[in-house]
PDB file of C-alpha atoms in Angstrom:
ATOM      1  CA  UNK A  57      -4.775   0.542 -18.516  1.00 48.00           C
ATOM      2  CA  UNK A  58      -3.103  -2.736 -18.728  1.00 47.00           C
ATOM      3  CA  UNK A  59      -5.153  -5.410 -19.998  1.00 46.00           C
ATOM      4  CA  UNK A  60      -2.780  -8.128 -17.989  1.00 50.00           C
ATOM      5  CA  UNK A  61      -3.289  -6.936 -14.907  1.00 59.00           C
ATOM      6  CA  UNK A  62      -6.581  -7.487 -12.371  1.00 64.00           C
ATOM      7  CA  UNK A  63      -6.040  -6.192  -9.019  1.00 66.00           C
ATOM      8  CA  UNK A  64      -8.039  -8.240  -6.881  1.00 75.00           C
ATOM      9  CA  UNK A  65      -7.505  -6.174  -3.407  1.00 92.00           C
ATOM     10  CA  UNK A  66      -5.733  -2.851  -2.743  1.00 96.00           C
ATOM     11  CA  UNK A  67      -4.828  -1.920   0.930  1.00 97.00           C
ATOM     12  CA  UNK A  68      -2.896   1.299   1.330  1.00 98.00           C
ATOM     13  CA  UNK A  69      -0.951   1.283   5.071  1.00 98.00           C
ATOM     14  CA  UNK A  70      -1.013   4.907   6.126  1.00 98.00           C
ATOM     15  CA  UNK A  71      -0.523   7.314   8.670  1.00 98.00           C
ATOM     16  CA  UNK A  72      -3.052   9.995   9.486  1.00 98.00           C
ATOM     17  CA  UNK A  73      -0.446  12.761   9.208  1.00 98.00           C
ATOM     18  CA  UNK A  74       1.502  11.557   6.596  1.00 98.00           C
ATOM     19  CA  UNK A  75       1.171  13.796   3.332  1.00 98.00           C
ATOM     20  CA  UNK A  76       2.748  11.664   0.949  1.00 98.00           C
ATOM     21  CA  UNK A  77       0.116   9.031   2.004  1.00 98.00           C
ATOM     22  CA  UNK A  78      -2.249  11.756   1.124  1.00 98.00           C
ATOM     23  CA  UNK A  79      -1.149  12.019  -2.294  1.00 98.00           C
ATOM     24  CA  UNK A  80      -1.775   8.196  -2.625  1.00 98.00           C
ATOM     25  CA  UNK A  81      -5.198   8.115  -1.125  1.00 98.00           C
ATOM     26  CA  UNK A  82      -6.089  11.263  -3.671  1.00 98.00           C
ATOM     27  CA  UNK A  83      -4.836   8.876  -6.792  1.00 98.00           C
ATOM     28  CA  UNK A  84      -7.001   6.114  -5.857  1.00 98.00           C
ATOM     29  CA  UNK A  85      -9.905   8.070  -5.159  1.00 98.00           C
ATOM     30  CA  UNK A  86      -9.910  10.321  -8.232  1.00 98.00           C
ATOM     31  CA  UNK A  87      -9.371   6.642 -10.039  1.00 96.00           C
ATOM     32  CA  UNK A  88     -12.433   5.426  -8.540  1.00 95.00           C
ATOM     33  CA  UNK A  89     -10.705   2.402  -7.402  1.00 94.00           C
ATOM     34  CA  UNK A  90     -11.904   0.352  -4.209  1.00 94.00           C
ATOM     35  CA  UNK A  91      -9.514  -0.115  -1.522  1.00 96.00           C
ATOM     36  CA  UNK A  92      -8.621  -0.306   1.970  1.00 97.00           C
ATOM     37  CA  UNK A  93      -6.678   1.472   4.712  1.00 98.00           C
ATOM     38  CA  UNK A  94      -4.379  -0.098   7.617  1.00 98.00           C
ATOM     39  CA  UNK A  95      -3.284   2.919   9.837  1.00 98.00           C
ATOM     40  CA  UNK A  96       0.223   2.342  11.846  1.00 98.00           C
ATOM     41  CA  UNK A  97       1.708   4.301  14.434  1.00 96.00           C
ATOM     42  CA  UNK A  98       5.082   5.766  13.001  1.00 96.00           C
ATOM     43  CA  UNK A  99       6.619   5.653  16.904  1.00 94.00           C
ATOM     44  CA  UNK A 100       5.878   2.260  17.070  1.00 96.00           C
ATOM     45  CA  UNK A 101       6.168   0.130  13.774  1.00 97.00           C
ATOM     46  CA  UNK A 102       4.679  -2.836  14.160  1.00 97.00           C
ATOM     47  CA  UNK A 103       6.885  -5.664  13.028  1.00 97.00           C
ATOM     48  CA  UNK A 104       4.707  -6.657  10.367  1.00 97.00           C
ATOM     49  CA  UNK A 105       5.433  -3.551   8.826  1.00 98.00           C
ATOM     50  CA  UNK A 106       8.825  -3.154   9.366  1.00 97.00           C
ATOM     51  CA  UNK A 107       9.094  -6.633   7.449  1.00 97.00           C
ATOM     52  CA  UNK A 108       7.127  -5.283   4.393  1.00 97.00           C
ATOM     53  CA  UNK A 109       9.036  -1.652   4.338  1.00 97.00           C
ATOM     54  CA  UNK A 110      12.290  -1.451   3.112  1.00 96.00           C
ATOM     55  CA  UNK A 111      12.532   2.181   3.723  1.00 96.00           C
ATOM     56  CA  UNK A 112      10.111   1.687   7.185  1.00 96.00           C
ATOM     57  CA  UNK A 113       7.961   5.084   5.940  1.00 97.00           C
ATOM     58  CA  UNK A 114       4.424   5.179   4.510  1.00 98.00           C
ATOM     59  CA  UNK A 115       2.825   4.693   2.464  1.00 98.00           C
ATOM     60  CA  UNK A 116       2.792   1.439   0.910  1.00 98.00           C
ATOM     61  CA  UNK A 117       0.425  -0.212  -1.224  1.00 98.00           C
ATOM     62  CA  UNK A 118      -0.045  -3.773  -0.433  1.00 97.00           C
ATOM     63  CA  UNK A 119      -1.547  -5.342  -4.094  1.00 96.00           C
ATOM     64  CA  UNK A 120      -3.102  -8.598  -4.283  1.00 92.00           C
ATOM     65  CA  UNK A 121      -3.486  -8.987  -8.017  1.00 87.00           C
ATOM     66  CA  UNK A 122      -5.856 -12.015  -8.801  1.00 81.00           C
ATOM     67  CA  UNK A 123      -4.397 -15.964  -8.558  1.00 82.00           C
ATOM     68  CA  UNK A 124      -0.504 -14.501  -7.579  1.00 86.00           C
ATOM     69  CA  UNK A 125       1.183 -13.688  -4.322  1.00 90.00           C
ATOM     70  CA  UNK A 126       1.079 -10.422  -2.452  1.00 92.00           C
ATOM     71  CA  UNK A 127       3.133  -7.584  -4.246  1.00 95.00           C
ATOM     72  CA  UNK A 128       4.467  -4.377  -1.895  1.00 97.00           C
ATOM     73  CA  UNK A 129       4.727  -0.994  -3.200  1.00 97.00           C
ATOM     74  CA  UNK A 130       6.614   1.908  -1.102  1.00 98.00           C
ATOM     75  CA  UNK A 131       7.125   5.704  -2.343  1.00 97.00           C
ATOM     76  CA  UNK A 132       4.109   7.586  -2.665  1.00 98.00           C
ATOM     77  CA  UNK A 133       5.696   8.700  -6.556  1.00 96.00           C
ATOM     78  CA  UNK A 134       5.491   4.864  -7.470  1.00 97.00           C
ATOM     79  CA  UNK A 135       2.088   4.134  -6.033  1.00 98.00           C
ATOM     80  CA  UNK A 136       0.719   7.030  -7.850  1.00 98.00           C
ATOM     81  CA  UNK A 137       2.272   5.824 -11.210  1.00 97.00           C
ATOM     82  CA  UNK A 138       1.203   2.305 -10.266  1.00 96.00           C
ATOM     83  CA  UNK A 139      -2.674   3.421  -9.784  1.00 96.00           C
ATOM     84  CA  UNK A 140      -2.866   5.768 -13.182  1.00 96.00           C
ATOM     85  CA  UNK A 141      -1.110   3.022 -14.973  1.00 94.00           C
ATOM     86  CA  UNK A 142      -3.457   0.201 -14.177  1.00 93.00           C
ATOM     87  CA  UNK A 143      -6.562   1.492 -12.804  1.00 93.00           C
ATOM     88  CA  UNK A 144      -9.169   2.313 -15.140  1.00 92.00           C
ATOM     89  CA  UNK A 145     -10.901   5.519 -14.820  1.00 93.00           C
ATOM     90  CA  UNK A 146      -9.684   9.248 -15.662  1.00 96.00           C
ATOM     91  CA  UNK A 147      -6.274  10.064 -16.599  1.00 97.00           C
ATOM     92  CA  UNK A 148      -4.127  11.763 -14.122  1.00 98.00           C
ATOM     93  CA  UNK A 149      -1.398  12.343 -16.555  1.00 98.00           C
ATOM     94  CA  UNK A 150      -1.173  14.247 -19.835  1.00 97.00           C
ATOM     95  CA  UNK A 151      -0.762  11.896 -22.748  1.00 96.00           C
ATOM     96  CA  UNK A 152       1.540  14.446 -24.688  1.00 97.00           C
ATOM     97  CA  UNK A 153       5.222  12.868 -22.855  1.00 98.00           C
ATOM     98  CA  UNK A 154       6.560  16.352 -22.828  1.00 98.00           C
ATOM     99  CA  UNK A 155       3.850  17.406 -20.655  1.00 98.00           C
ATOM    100  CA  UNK A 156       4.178  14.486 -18.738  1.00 98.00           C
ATOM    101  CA  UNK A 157       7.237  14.710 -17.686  1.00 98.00           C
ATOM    102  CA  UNK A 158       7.094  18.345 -16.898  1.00 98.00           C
ATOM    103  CA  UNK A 159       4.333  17.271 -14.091  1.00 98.00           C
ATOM    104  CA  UNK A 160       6.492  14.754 -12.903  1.00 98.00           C
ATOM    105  CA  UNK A 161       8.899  17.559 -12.405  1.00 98.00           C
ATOM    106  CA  UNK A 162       6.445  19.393 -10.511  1.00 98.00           C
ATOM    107  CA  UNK A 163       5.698  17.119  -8.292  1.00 98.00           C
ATOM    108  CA  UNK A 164       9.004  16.148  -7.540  1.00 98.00           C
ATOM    109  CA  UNK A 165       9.005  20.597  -6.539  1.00 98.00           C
ATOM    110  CA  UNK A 166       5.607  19.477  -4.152  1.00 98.00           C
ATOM    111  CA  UNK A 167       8.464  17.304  -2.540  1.00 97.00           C
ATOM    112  CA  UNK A 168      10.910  19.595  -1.688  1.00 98.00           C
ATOM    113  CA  UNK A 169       8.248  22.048  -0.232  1.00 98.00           C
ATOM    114  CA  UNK A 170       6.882  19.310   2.582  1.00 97.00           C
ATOM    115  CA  UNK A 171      10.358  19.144   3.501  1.00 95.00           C
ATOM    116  CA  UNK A 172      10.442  23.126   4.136  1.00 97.00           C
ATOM    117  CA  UNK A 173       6.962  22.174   5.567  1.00 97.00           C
ATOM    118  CA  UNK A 174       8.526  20.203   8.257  1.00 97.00           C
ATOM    119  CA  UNK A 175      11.199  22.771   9.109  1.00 97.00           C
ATOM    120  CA  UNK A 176       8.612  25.305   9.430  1.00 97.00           C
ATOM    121  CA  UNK A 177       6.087  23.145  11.999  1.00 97.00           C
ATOM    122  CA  UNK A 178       9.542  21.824  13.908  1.00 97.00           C
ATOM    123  CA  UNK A 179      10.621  25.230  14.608  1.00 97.00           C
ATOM    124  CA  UNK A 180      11.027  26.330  17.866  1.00 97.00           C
ATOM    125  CA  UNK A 181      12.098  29.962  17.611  1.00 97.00           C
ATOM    126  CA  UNK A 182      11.643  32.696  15.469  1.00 96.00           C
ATOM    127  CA  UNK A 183      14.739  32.670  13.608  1.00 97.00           C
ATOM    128  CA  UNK A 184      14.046  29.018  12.113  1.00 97.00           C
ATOM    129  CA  UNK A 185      10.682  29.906  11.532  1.00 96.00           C
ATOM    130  CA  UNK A 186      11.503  32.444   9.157  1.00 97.00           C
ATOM    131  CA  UNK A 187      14.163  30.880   7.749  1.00 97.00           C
ATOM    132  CA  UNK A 188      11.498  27.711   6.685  1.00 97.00           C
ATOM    133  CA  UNK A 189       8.565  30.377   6.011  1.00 97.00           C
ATOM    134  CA  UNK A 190      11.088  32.056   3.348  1.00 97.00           C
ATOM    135  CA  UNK A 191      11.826  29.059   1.646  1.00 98.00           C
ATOM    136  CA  UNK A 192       8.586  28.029   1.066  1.00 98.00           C
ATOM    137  CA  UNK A 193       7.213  31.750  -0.300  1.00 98.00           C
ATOM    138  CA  UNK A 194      10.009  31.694  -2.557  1.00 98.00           C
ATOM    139  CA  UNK A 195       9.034  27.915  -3.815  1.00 98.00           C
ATOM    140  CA  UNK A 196       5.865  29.266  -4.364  1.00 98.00           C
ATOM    141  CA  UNK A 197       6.383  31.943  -6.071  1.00 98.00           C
ATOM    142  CA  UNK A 198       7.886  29.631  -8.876  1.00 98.00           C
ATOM    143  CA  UNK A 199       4.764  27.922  -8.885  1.00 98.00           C
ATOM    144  CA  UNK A 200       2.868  31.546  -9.038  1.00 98.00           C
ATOM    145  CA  UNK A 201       4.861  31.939 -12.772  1.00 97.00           C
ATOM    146  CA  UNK A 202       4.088  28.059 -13.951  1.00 97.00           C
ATOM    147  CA  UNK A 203       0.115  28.355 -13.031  1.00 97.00           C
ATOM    148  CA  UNK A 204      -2.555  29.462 -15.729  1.00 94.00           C
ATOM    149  CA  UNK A 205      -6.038  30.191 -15.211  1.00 93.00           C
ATOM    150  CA  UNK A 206      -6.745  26.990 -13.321  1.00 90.00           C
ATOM    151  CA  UNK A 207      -8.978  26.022 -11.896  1.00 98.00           C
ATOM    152  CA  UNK A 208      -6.260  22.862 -10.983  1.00 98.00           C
ATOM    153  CA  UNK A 209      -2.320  23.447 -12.068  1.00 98.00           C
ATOM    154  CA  UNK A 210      -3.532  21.772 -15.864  1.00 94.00           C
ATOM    155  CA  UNK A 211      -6.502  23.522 -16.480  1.00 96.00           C
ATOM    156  CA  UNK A 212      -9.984  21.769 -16.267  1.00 97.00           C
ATOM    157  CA  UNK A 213      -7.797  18.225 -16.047  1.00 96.00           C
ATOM    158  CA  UNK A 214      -6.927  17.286 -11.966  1.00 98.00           C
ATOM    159  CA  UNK A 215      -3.523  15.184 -12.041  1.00 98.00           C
ATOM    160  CA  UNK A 216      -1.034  13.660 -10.107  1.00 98.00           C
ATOM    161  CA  UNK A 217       0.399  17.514  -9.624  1.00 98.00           C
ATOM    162  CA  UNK A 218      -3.287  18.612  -8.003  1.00 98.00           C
ATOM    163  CA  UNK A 219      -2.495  15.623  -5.734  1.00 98.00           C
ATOM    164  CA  UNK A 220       0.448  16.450  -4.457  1.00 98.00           C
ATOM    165  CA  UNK A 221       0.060  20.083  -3.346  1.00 98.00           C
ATOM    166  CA  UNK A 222      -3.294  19.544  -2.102  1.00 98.00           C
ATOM    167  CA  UNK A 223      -1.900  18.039   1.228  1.00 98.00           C
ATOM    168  CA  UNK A 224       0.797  20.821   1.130  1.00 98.00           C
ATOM    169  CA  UNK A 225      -2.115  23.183   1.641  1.00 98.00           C
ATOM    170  CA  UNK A 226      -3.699  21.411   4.004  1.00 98.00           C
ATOM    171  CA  UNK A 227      -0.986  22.332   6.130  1.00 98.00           C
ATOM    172  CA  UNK A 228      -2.142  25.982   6.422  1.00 98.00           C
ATOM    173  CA  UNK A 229      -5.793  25.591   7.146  1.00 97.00           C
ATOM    174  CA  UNK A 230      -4.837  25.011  10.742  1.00 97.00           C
ATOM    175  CA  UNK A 231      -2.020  27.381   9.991  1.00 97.00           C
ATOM    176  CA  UNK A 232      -3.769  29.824   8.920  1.00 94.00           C
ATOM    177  CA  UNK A 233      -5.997  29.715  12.554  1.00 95.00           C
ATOM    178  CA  UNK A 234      -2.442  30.124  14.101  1.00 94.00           C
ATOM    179  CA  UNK A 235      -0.617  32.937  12.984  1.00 92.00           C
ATOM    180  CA  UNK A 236      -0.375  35.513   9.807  1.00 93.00           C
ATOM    181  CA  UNK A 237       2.146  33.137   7.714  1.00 95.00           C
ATOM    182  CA  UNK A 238       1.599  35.532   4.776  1.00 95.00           C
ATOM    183  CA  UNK A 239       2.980  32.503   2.378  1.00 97.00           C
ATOM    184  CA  UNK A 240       0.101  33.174  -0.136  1.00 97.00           C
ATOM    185  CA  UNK A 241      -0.547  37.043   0.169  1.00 96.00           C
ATOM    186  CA  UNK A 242       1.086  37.999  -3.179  1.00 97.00           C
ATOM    187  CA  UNK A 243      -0.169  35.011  -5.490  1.00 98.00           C
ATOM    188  CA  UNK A 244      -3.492  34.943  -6.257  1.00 97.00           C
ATOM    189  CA  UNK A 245      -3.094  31.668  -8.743  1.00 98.00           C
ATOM    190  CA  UNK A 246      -1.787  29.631  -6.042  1.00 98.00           C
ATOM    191  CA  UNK A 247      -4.829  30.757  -3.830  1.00 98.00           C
ATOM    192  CA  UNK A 248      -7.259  30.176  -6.295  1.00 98.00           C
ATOM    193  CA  UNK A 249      -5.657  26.620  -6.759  1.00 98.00           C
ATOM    194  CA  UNK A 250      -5.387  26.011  -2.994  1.00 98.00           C
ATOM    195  CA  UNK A 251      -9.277  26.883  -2.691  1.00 98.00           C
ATOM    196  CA  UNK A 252     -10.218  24.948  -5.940  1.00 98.00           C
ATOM    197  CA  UNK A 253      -8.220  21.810  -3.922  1.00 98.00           C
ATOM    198  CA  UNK A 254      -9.924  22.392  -0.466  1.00 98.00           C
ATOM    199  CA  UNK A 255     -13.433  21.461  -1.933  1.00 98.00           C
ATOM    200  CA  UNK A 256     -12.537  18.251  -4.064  1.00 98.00           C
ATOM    201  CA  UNK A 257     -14.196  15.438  -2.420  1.00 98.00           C
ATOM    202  CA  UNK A 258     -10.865  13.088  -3.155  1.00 98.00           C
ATOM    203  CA  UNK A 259      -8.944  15.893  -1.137  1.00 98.00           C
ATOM    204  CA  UNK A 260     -11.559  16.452   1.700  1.00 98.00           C
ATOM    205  CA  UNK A 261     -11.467  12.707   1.823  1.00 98.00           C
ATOM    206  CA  UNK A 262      -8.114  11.705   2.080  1.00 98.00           C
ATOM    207  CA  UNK A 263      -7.768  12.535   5.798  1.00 98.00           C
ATOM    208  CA  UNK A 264      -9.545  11.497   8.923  1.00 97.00           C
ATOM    209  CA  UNK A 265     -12.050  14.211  10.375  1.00 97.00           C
ATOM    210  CA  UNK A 266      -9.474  14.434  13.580  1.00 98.00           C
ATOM    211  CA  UNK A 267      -6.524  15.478  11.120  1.00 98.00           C
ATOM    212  CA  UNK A 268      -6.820  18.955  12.162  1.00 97.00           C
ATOM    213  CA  UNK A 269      -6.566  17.690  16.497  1.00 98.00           C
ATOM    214  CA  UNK A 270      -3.653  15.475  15.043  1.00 98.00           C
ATOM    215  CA  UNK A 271      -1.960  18.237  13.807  1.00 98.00           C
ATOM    216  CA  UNK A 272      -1.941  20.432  16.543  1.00 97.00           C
ATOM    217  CA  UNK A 273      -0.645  17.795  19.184  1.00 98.00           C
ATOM    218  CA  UNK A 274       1.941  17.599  16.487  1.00 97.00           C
ATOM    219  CA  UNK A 275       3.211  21.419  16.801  1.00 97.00           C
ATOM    220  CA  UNK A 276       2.743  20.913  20.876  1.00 97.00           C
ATOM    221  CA  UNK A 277       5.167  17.597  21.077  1.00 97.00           C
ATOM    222  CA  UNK A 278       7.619  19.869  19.119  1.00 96.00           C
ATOM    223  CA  UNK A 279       7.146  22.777  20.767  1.00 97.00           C
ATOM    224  CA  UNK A 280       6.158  24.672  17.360  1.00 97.00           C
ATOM    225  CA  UNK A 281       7.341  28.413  16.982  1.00 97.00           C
ATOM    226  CA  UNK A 282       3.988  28.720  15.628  1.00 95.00           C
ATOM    227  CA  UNK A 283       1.681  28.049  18.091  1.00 94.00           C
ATOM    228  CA  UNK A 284       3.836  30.471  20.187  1.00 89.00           C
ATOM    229  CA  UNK A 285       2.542  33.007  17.569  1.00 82.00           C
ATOM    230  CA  UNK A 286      -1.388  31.870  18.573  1.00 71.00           C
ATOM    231  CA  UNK A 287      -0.701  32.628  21.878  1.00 61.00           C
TER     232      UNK A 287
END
């Protein structure tokens, strides 16, 4: 950790959907680091936030370091490499920069699967569905090949990685109650991973206890291919 710098208050603005706020949340936890969250309504930005957001997405990390003025963080990525960079506690990155930069690639793969995510929960008939579903079973195949025997994608050591996909899995616990995606049948790494995930207190944490009600009014707004499948 930096010996210069003293945060003297950390408030994260968030979203209770939002995975890449997730990620963030996870970070600080795991870091042990105290801070606070300001929840916004993504339909309705306040102006406040609109002001503070270039990008007007979550999260960002509002940082008050001691005796200077307010400093605003946006992209989950940079948060994340903000918090293990400063805050004291354990390391969410592998020292070896070889390593480290393969887990940056990784997460950068998390990424591309919420965006597959959304295609998948936005679909409205079965031909986008699969399409979506497809994608993602092939990106996770990829991860099948890259896992070892866990129980997190680095071993013993949780990381920045563990944080990202937890809130990809998330996804499919209410999923899962939905319909037979069959995303994980054939790779019993990534299940073991996405089970070792589901009981980490910084993962069960890093959502509100009314994610799951969230969620669903989610798929019903978009008239979700997938709850079509529940009924």
């Amino acid at each position: 950790m930096s010996s210069e710098f003293r945060p003297a208050r950390l408030t994260l603005v968030s979203h209770h959907l939002c995975p890449y706020v997730q990620r963030a949340v996870i970070a600080l936890m795991e870091k042990g680091a105290p801070f606070q969250r300001r929840f916004i309504d993504l339909a309705a930005k306040p102006e406040w936030f609109t002001a503070l957001s270039p990008l007007g997405k979550v999260p960002l990390l509002l940082v008050e370091p001691a005796g200077a003025p307010q400093a605003v963080l946006f992209e989950s990525s940079v948060i994340c490499e903000f918090v293990e960079e400063t805050v004291e506690g354990p390391k969410l990155h592998p020292d070896d920069p070889l390593e480290r930069a393969r887990h940056r690639g990784w997460m950068e793969f998390g990424s591309t699967i919420l965006a597959d995510l959304w295609g998948l929960e936005t679909a409205t008939d079965a031909a986008g569905y699969e399409r979506a579903r497809a994608r993602i079973v092939d990106k996770f195949a990829r991860v099948e090949d890259v896992l070892g025997n866990g129980p997190y994608f680095a071993g013993d050591a949780f990381s920045l990685v563990d944080a990202v996909f937890a809130p990809i899995f998330r996804y499919f616990d209410l999923f899962d109650t939905l319909a037979d995606t069959a995303v994980f049948a054939a790779l019993p790494r990534v299940q073991a991973w996405r089970q070792a995930l589901s009981v980490r207190p910084s993962v069960r944490a890093a959502v509100e206890p009314d994610y799951p009600d969230r969620l669903r009014d989610f798929l019903v707004r978009h008239d979700a291919f997938l709850l079509k499948q529940a009924a």
